[in-house]
XYZ file of N, CA and C in Angstrom:
549
model
N 14.544 225.257 112.519
C 15.923 225.709 112.462
C 16.628 225.337 113.767
N 17.837 224.873 113.668
C 18.607 224.430 114.828
C 19.212 225.622 115.557
N 19.269 225.526 116.888
C 19.843 226.603 117.695
C 21.367 226.570 117.667
N 21.931 225.420 117.324
C 23.390 225.312 117.285
C 23.879 225.522 115.866
N 25.022 226.168 115.701
C 25.527 226.398 114.355
C 25.953 225.088 113.709
N 25.881 225.051 112.404
C 26.288 223.876 111.648
C 27.790 223.682 111.800
N 28.220 222.461 112.085
C 29.634 222.180 112.316
C 30.476 222.455 111.075
N 29.857 222.405 109.893
C 30.616 222.660 108.665
C 31.100 224.097 108.585
N 30.396 225.013 109.248
C 30.743 226.426 109.155
C 31.519 226.933 110.370
N 31.785 226.057 111.307
C 32.544 226.458 112.502
C 34.003 226.693 112.109
N 34.625 227.719 112.676
C 36.032 227.967 112.342
C 36.905 226.811 112.817
N 37.846 226.427 111.985
C 38.749 225.340 112.334
C 39.996 225.920 112.973
N 40.498 225.240 113.994
C 41.725 225.735 114.606
C 42.905 225.568 113.660
N 43.877 226.459 113.815
C 45.070 226.388 112.988
C 45.914 225.185 113.358
N 46.972 224.912 112.587
C 47.800 223.729 112.845
C 48.495 223.781 114.203
N 48.910 224.965 114.632
C 49.566 225.076 115.937
C 48.573 224.779 117.061
N 47.342 225.261 116.917
C 46.328 225.040 117.951
C 45.914 223.571 117.990
N 45.932 222.892 116.832
C 45.620 221.457 116.831
C 46.731 220.668 117.498
N 47.982 221.075 117.291
C 49.116 220.396 117.915
C 49.165 220.683 119.414
N 48.843 221.916 119.789
C 48.970 222.358 121.174
C 47.673 223.035 121.623
N 46.611 222.245 121.923
C 45.320 222.838 122.261
C 45.316 223.585 123.599
N 46.178 223.190 124.511
C 46.257 223.841 125.825
C 47.714 224.232 126.097
N 48.160 225.362 125.539
C 49.578 225.720 125.658
C 50.033 225.951 127.095
N 49.196 226.549 127.922
C 49.607 226.813 129.308
C 49.747 225.510 130.091
N 48.853 224.576 129.845
C 48.957 223.276 130.499
C 50.248 222.577 130.092
N 50.563 222.640 128.801
C 51.801 222.022 128.314
C 53.024 222.674 128.955
N 53.013 223.997 129.047
C 54.148 224.699 129.653
C 54.338 224.287 131.110
N 53.239 224.249 131.868
C 53.341 223.881 133.295
C 53.783 222.427 133.461
N 53.296 221.546 132.609
C 53.728 220.148 132.681
C 55.215 220.016 132.378
N 55.684 220.739 131.375
C 57.098 220.696 131.000
C 57.970 221.230 132.135
N 57.550 222.363 132.720
C 58.314 222.931 133.851
C 58.296 221.994 135.060
N 57.164 221.374 135.327
C 57.079 220.434 136.445
C 58.019 219.257 136.222
N 58.079 218.758 134.984
C 58.982 217.660 134.663
C 60.428 218.057 134.955
N 60.808 219.238 134.496
C 62.190 219.694 134.695
C 62.497 219.917 136.172
N 61.544 220.462 136.916
C 61.766 220.673 138.349
C 61.863 219.352 139.106
N 61.024 218.394 138.750
C 61.056 217.109 139.437
C 62.356 216.354 139.157
N 62.894 216.502 137.945
C 64.126 215.807 137.595
C 65.373 216.609 137.936
N 65.209 217.879 138.241
C 66.299 218.765 138.664
C 67.476 218.728 137.696
N 67.177 218.821 136.406
C 68.236 218.826 135.399
C 67.750 219.556 134.158
N 68.704 220.114 133.438
C 68.414 220.734 132.152
C 69.122 219.979 131.029
N 69.363 218.692 131.245
C 70.003 217.859 130.225
C 69.100 217.793 128.992
N 69.715 217.688 127.833
C 68.979 217.691 126.570
C 67.917 216.596 126.529
N 68.263 215.409 127.002
C 67.306 214.309 127.007
C 66.070 214.626 127.830
N 66.249 215.237 128.986
C 65.109 215.585 129.840
C 64.311 216.746 129.255
N 64.992 217.687 128.615
C 64.276 218.779 127.949
C 63.352 218.227 126.863
N 63.882 217.302 126.058
C 63.089 216.728 124.964
C 61.991 215.797 125.471
N 62.337 214.910 126.410
C 61.343 213.987 126.943
C 60.226 214.753 127.655
N 60.588 215.769 128.427
C 59.581 216.592 129.099
C 58.675 217.298 128.113
N 59.251 217.794 127.000
C 58.448 218.469 125.984
C 57.474 217.494 125.326
N 57.939 216.288 125.016
C 57.057 215.291 124.400
C 55.938 214.909 125.363
N 56.284 214.648 126.614
C 55.253 214.305 127.600
C 54.258 215.442 127.780
N 54.754 216.680 127.827
C 53.867 217.834 127.985
C 52.920 217.961 126.800
N 53.432 217.745 125.587
C 52.571 217.818 124.403
C 51.488 216.743 124.435
N 51.884 215.533 124.773
C 50.928 214.422 124.784
C 49.908 214.602 125.909
N 50.378 214.888 127.117
C 49.469 214.980 128.259
C 48.575 216.210 128.207
N 49.036 217.297 127.603
C 48.194 218.494 127.534
C 47.031 218.305 126.560
N 47.123 217.319 125.689
C 46.032 217.034 124.764
C 44.949 216.174 125.412
N 45.234 215.633 126.584
C 44.301 214.755 127.275
C 43.029 215.534 127.616
N 41.854 215.009 127.294
C 40.626 215.751 127.592
C 40.365 215.769 129.092
N 40.323 216.964 129.652
C 40.162 217.094 131.095
C 38.787 217.614 131.493
N 38.095 218.252 130.584
C 36.821 218.871 130.938
C 35.722 217.827 131.081
N 34.860 218.031 132.073
C 33.685 217.173 132.200
C 32.706 217.552 131.106
N 31.957 216.569 130.622
C 31.019 216.830 129.542
C 29.641 216.282 129.917
N 28.605 216.973 129.433
C 27.247 216.503 129.688
C 26.873 215.431 128.660
N 25.610 215.011 128.651
C 25.174 213.940 127.759
C 25.325 214.295 126.286
N 25.232 215.584 125.952
C 25.343 216.016 124.565
C 26.797 216.235 124.146
N 27.731 216.073 125.083
C 29.138 216.244 124.763
C 29.652 217.656 124.946
N 28.846 218.525 125.550
C 29.267 219.903 125.770
C 29.990 220.026 127.113
N 31.016 220.892 127.207
C 31.716 221.060 128.492
C 30.767 221.560 129.569
N 30.961 221.064 130.782
C 30.170 221.479 131.933
C 31.017 222.434 132.753
N 30.500 223.628 132.966
C 31.247 224.634 133.733
C 31.236 224.282 135.207
N 32.352 224.530 135.870
C 32.462 224.286 137.311
C 32.740 225.594 138.034
N 32.176 226.661 137.611
C 32.445 227.956 138.225
C 33.324 228.771 137.303
N 33.425 230.049 137.608
C 34.214 230.938 136.770
C 35.699 230.638 136.841
N 36.355 230.823 135.717
C 37.795 230.560 135.652
C 38.561 231.483 136.594
N 38.130 232.739 136.671
C 38.833 233.685 137.559
C 38.655 233.293 139.023
N 37.466 232.838 139.368
C 37.216 232.426 140.754
C 38.065 231.215 141.114
N 38.130 230.241 140.194
C 38.951 229.054 140.455
C 40.436 229.411 140.506
N 40.851 230.335 139.645
C 42.256 230.766 139.664
C 42.585 231.455 140.986
N 41.656 232.243 141.494
C 41.879 232.917 142.782
C 41.954 231.898 143.918
N 41.098 230.883 143.885
C 41.130 229.836 144.911
C 42.447 229.072 144.835
N 42.885 228.737 143.616
C 44.146 228.004 143.438
C 45.334 228.836 143.913
N 45.329 230.130 143.607
C 46.418 231.008 144.050
C 46.441 231.118 145.575
N 45.262 231.241 146.170
C 45.189 231.327 147.635
C 45.668 230.032 148.277
N 45.267 228.889 147.704
C 45.715 227.598 148.231
C 47.232 227.469 148.106
N 47.787 227.855 146.961
C 49.243 227.789 146.778
C 49.955 228.667 147.800
N 49.430 229.857 148.042
C 50.039 230.758 149.032
C 49.984 230.145 150.434
N 48.845 229.588 150.794
C 48.688 228.967 152.121
C 49.674 227.810 152.275
N 49.794 226.974 151.252
C 50.698 225.826 151.324
C 52.151 226.288 151.452
N 52.568 227.241 150.625
C 53.943 227.743 150.714
C 54.224 228.385 152.065
N 53.282 229.159 152.543
C 53.424 229.784 153.869
C 53.546 228.722 154.957
N 52.675 227.715 154.899
C 52.695 226.660 155.908
C 53.984 225.845 155.855
N 54.524 225.636 154.668
C 55.783 224.891 154.544
C 56.913 225.648 155.225
N 56.983 226.959 154.996
C 58.046 227.762 155.615
C 57.892 227.774 157.135
N 56.694 228.050 157.618
C 56.460 228.109 159.072
C 56.700 226.740 159.700
N 56.217 225.675 159.068
C 56.387 224.331 159.623
C 57.859 223.927 159.667
N 58.654 224.364 158.687
C 60.090 224.084 158.735
C 60.712 224.679 159.987
N 60.354 225.897 160.295
C 60.885 226.548 161.503
C 60.406 225.840 162.769
N 59.134 225.458 162.792
C 58.590 224.768 163.968
C 59.230 223.399 164.151
N 59.433 222.665 163.074
C 60.055 221.344 163.173
C 61.508 221.479 163.629
N 62.228 222.460 163.124
C 63.609 222.678 163.568
C 63.648 222.973 165.061
N 62.723 223.785 165.524
C 62.646 224.099 166.954
C 62.335 222.848 167.773
N 61.418 222.017 167.278
C 61.065 220.784 167.987
C 62.248 219.819 168.046
N 62.944 219.670 166.936
C 64.053 218.717 166.884
C 65.220 219.174 167.744
N 65.492 220.472 167.741
C 66.607 221.003 168.522
C 66.238 221.221 169.984
N 64.965 221.201 170.290
C 64.511 221.443 171.657
C 64.456 220.175 172.484
N 63.826 220.284 173.649
C 63.721 219.110 174.531
C 62.834 218.031 173.921
N 63.157 216.796 174.247
C 62.435 215.648 173.689
C 60.974 215.616 174.152
N 60.698 216.200 175.282
C 59.327 216.197 175.819
C 58.376 217.032 174.960
N 58.943 217.934 174.154
C 58.101 218.774 173.305
C 57.458 217.965 172.180
N 58.069 216.849 171.829
C 57.505 215.996 170.778
C 56.307 215.225 171.329
N 55.223 215.250 170.590
C 54.032 214.478 170.943
C 53.498 213.840 169.670
N 54.258 212.869 169.114
C 53.835 212.270 167.844
C 52.549 211.467 168.009
N 51.747 211.474 166.946
C 50.474 210.779 167.034
C 49.900 210.568 165.635
N 49.195 209.461 165.463
C 48.444 209.204 164.244
C 47.011 209.654 164.458
N 46.436 210.292 163.450
C 45.060 210.791 163.527
C 44.345 210.438 162.221
N 43.148 209.873 162.333
C 42.321 209.610 161.157
C 41.532 210.873 160.841
N 41.737 211.414 159.637
C 41.037 212.616 159.197
C 39.888 212.196 158.274
N 38.638 212.510 158.644
C 37.522 212.180 157.752
C 37.570 213.072 156.506
N 37.301 212.469 155.348
C 37.405 213.200 154.088
C 36.041 213.627 153.574
N 35.964 214.878 153.136
C 34.780 215.370 152.435
C 34.977 215.277 150.929
N 36.241 215.294 150.490
C 36.515 215.151 149.058
C 36.379 213.682 148.676
N 35.934 213.430 147.447
C 35.692 212.055 147.015
C 36.482 211.667 145.778
N 36.823 212.619 144.947
C 37.537 212.301 143.708
C 38.976 211.909 144.001
N 39.508 210.949 143.252
C 40.883 210.494 143.493
C 41.926 211.613 143.404
N 41.789 212.527 142.425
C 42.792 213.596 142.331
C 42.689 214.563 143.503
N 41.490 214.786 144.026
C 41.331 215.657 145.184
C 41.968 215.024 146.417
N 41.739 213.730 146.592
C 42.326 213.017 147.727
C 43.846 213.003 147.601
N 44.355 212.761 146.398
C 45.809 212.737 146.184
C 46.432 214.094 146.472
N 45.802 215.152 145.998
C 46.326 216.496 146.250
C 46.312 216.814 147.739
N 45.227 216.482 148.413
C 45.117 216.717 149.854
C 46.205 215.952 150.605
N 46.380 214.677 150.283
C 47.407 213.861 150.940
C 48.800 214.390 150.624
N 49.019 214.820 149.394
C 50.324 215.358 149.010
C 50.663 216.644 149.734
N 49.693 217.524 149.878
C 49.936 218.779 150.593
C 50.272 218.498 152.049
N 49.555 217.578 152.662
C 49.839 217.229 154.059
C 51.254 216.679 154.183
N 51.665 215.845 153.247
C 53.001 215.253 153.293
C 54.085 216.292 153.027
N 53.816 217.263 152.148
C 54.809 218.303 151.852
C 55.054 219.232 153.035
N 54.085 219.354 153.901
C 54.224 220.247 155.045
C 55.025 219.534 156.129
N 56.199 220.047 156.473
C 57.026 219.380 157.486
C 56.278 219.199 158.809
N 56.485 218.037 159.411
C 55.839 217.728 160.679
C 54.593 216.884 160.528
N 54.090 216.738 159.303
C 52.926 215.885 159.057
C 53.202 214.999 157.851
N 52.633 213.803 157.890
C 52.788 212.846 156.797
C 51.471 212.111 156.609
N 51.037 211.977 155.357
C 49.882 211.129 155.052
C 50.381 209.698 155.035
N 49.768 208.858 155.853
C 50.275 207.498 156.002
C 49.424 206.448 155.296
N 48.115 206.624 155.282
C 47.255 205.584 154.716
C 45.899 206.163 154.369
N 45.279 205.596 153.345
C 43.917 205.930 152.960
C 43.055 204.718 153.280
N 41.931 204.955 153.935
C 41.063 203.825 154.296
C 40.529 203.157 153.028
N 40.107 201.906 153.169
C 39.617 201.134 152.028
C 38.411 201.785 151.355
N 37.568 202.455 152.142
C 36.382 203.102 151.560
C 36.668 204.531 151.087
N 37.921 204.984 151.201
C 38.370 206.316 150.764
C 37.655 207.447 151.499
N 37.256 207.202 152.719
C 36.555 208.224 153.498
C 37.392 208.778 154.642
N 38.569 208.190 154.895
C 39.448 208.652 155.972
C 40.901 208.580 155.523
N 41.679 209.557 155.963
C 43.100 209.619 155.663
C 43.857 209.588 156.987
N 44.790 208.653 157.118
C 45.595 208.553 158.328
C 46.769 209.516 158.216
N 46.855 210.439 159.158
C 47.889 211.464 159.155
C 48.721 211.318 160.420
N 50.047 211.377 160.261
C 50.948 211.366 161.412
C 51.456 212.780 161.635
N 51.327 213.239 162.860
C 51.827 214.560 163.226
C 52.971 214.431 164.207
N 53.981 215.275 164.053
C 55.136 215.243 164.936
C 54.795 215.778 166.324
N 53.920 216.767 166.362
C 53.455 217.295 167.644
C 51.953 217.517 167.541
N 51.209 216.648 168.186
C 49.752 216.724 168.155
C 49.254 216.862 169.591
N 48.925 218.093 169.972
C 48.377 218.327 171.303
C 46.893 217.973 171.345
N 46.191 218.323 170.274
C 44.753 218.087 170.201
C 44.422 217.529 168.820
N 44.049 216.248 168.720
C 43.744 215.661 167.404
C 42.624 216.393 166.668
N 41.610 216.841 167.400
C 40.496 217.552 166.762
C 40.956 218.866 166.145
N 41.900 219.534 166.794
C 42.427 220.788 166.249
C 43.216 220.531 164.965
N 43.977 219.441 164.929
C 44.721 219.084 163.719
C 43.755 218.799 162.578
N 42.720 218.031 162.861
C 41.720 217.701 161.838
C 41.062 218.968 161.314
N 40.627 219.833 162.210
C 39.958 221.075 161.805
C 40.886 221.963 160.977
N 42.160 222.018 161.355
C 43.104 222.879 160.643
C 43.363 222.394 159.220
N 43.666 221.108 159.044
C 43.965 220.618 157.692
C 42.728 220.655 156.800
N 41.560 220.425 157.373
C 40.343 220.473 156.582
C 40.050 221.902 156.138
N 40.203 222.862 157.043
C 39.903 224.258 156.703
C 40.940 224.842 155.750
N 42.218 224.563 155.988
C 43.281 225.195 155.206
C 43.488 224.545 153.839
N 43.294 223.221 153.742
C 43.620 222.519 152.502
C 42.412 221.868 151.832
N 41.616 221.128 152.600
C 40.552 220.347 151.974
C 39.434 221.233 151.412
N 39.071 222.274 152.110
C 37.992 223.138 151.641
C 38.312 223.771 150.293
N 39.512 224.399 150.113
C 39.800 224.942 148.779
C 39.910 223.855 147.702
N 40.436 222.691 148.052
C 40.521 221.596 147.072
C 39.121 221.173 146.655
N 38.204 221.107 147.596
C 36.823 220.737 147.280
C 36.174 221.797 146.369
N 36.478 223.074 146.635
C 35.932 224.143 145.780
C 36.487 224.076 144.367
N 37.727 223.632 144.243
C 38.366 223.570 142.934
C 37.933 222.361 142.102
N 37.847 221.202 142.726
C 37.712 219.961 141.959
C 36.445 219.168 142.176
N 35.667 219.491 143.169
C 34.485 218.659 143.441
C 33.238 219.273 142.840
């Protein structure tokens, strides 16, 4: 006797669930589209909805050799990590805006711009993209280049007193939670 139930007797999803297998993903994609385009025009509402429907159907879960989803930790734990990362990023954006305004309005000697190569522990393309994007969103820092081997990210800082401190800060605040979420 097989340990897995026969596929013929498995409950079938309803028509709405077949059309929209991941409703929350579709909603977030649609909202992101509208926020990025900064409009509520009918064309953007419809195009965003179509894109959200299509992209939310994209299979995102990793699967083992038998085709079963592979768990990457508890959903609640990952949600807590994502919420904490979002809070840290929003907090850092607000604080960095104030610091950059102070630097720009202050004496020119306060500026100490510098490029720093940050070694990467994350390896997946989406993890690297998210890490680079967060650095760029935070005022005063910009992701400038990814090395050919994808092991280092070139970051420009508006005021860099200690390159090692900058590296340690971005790795601890952003890269570690990203690695916990996606690696």
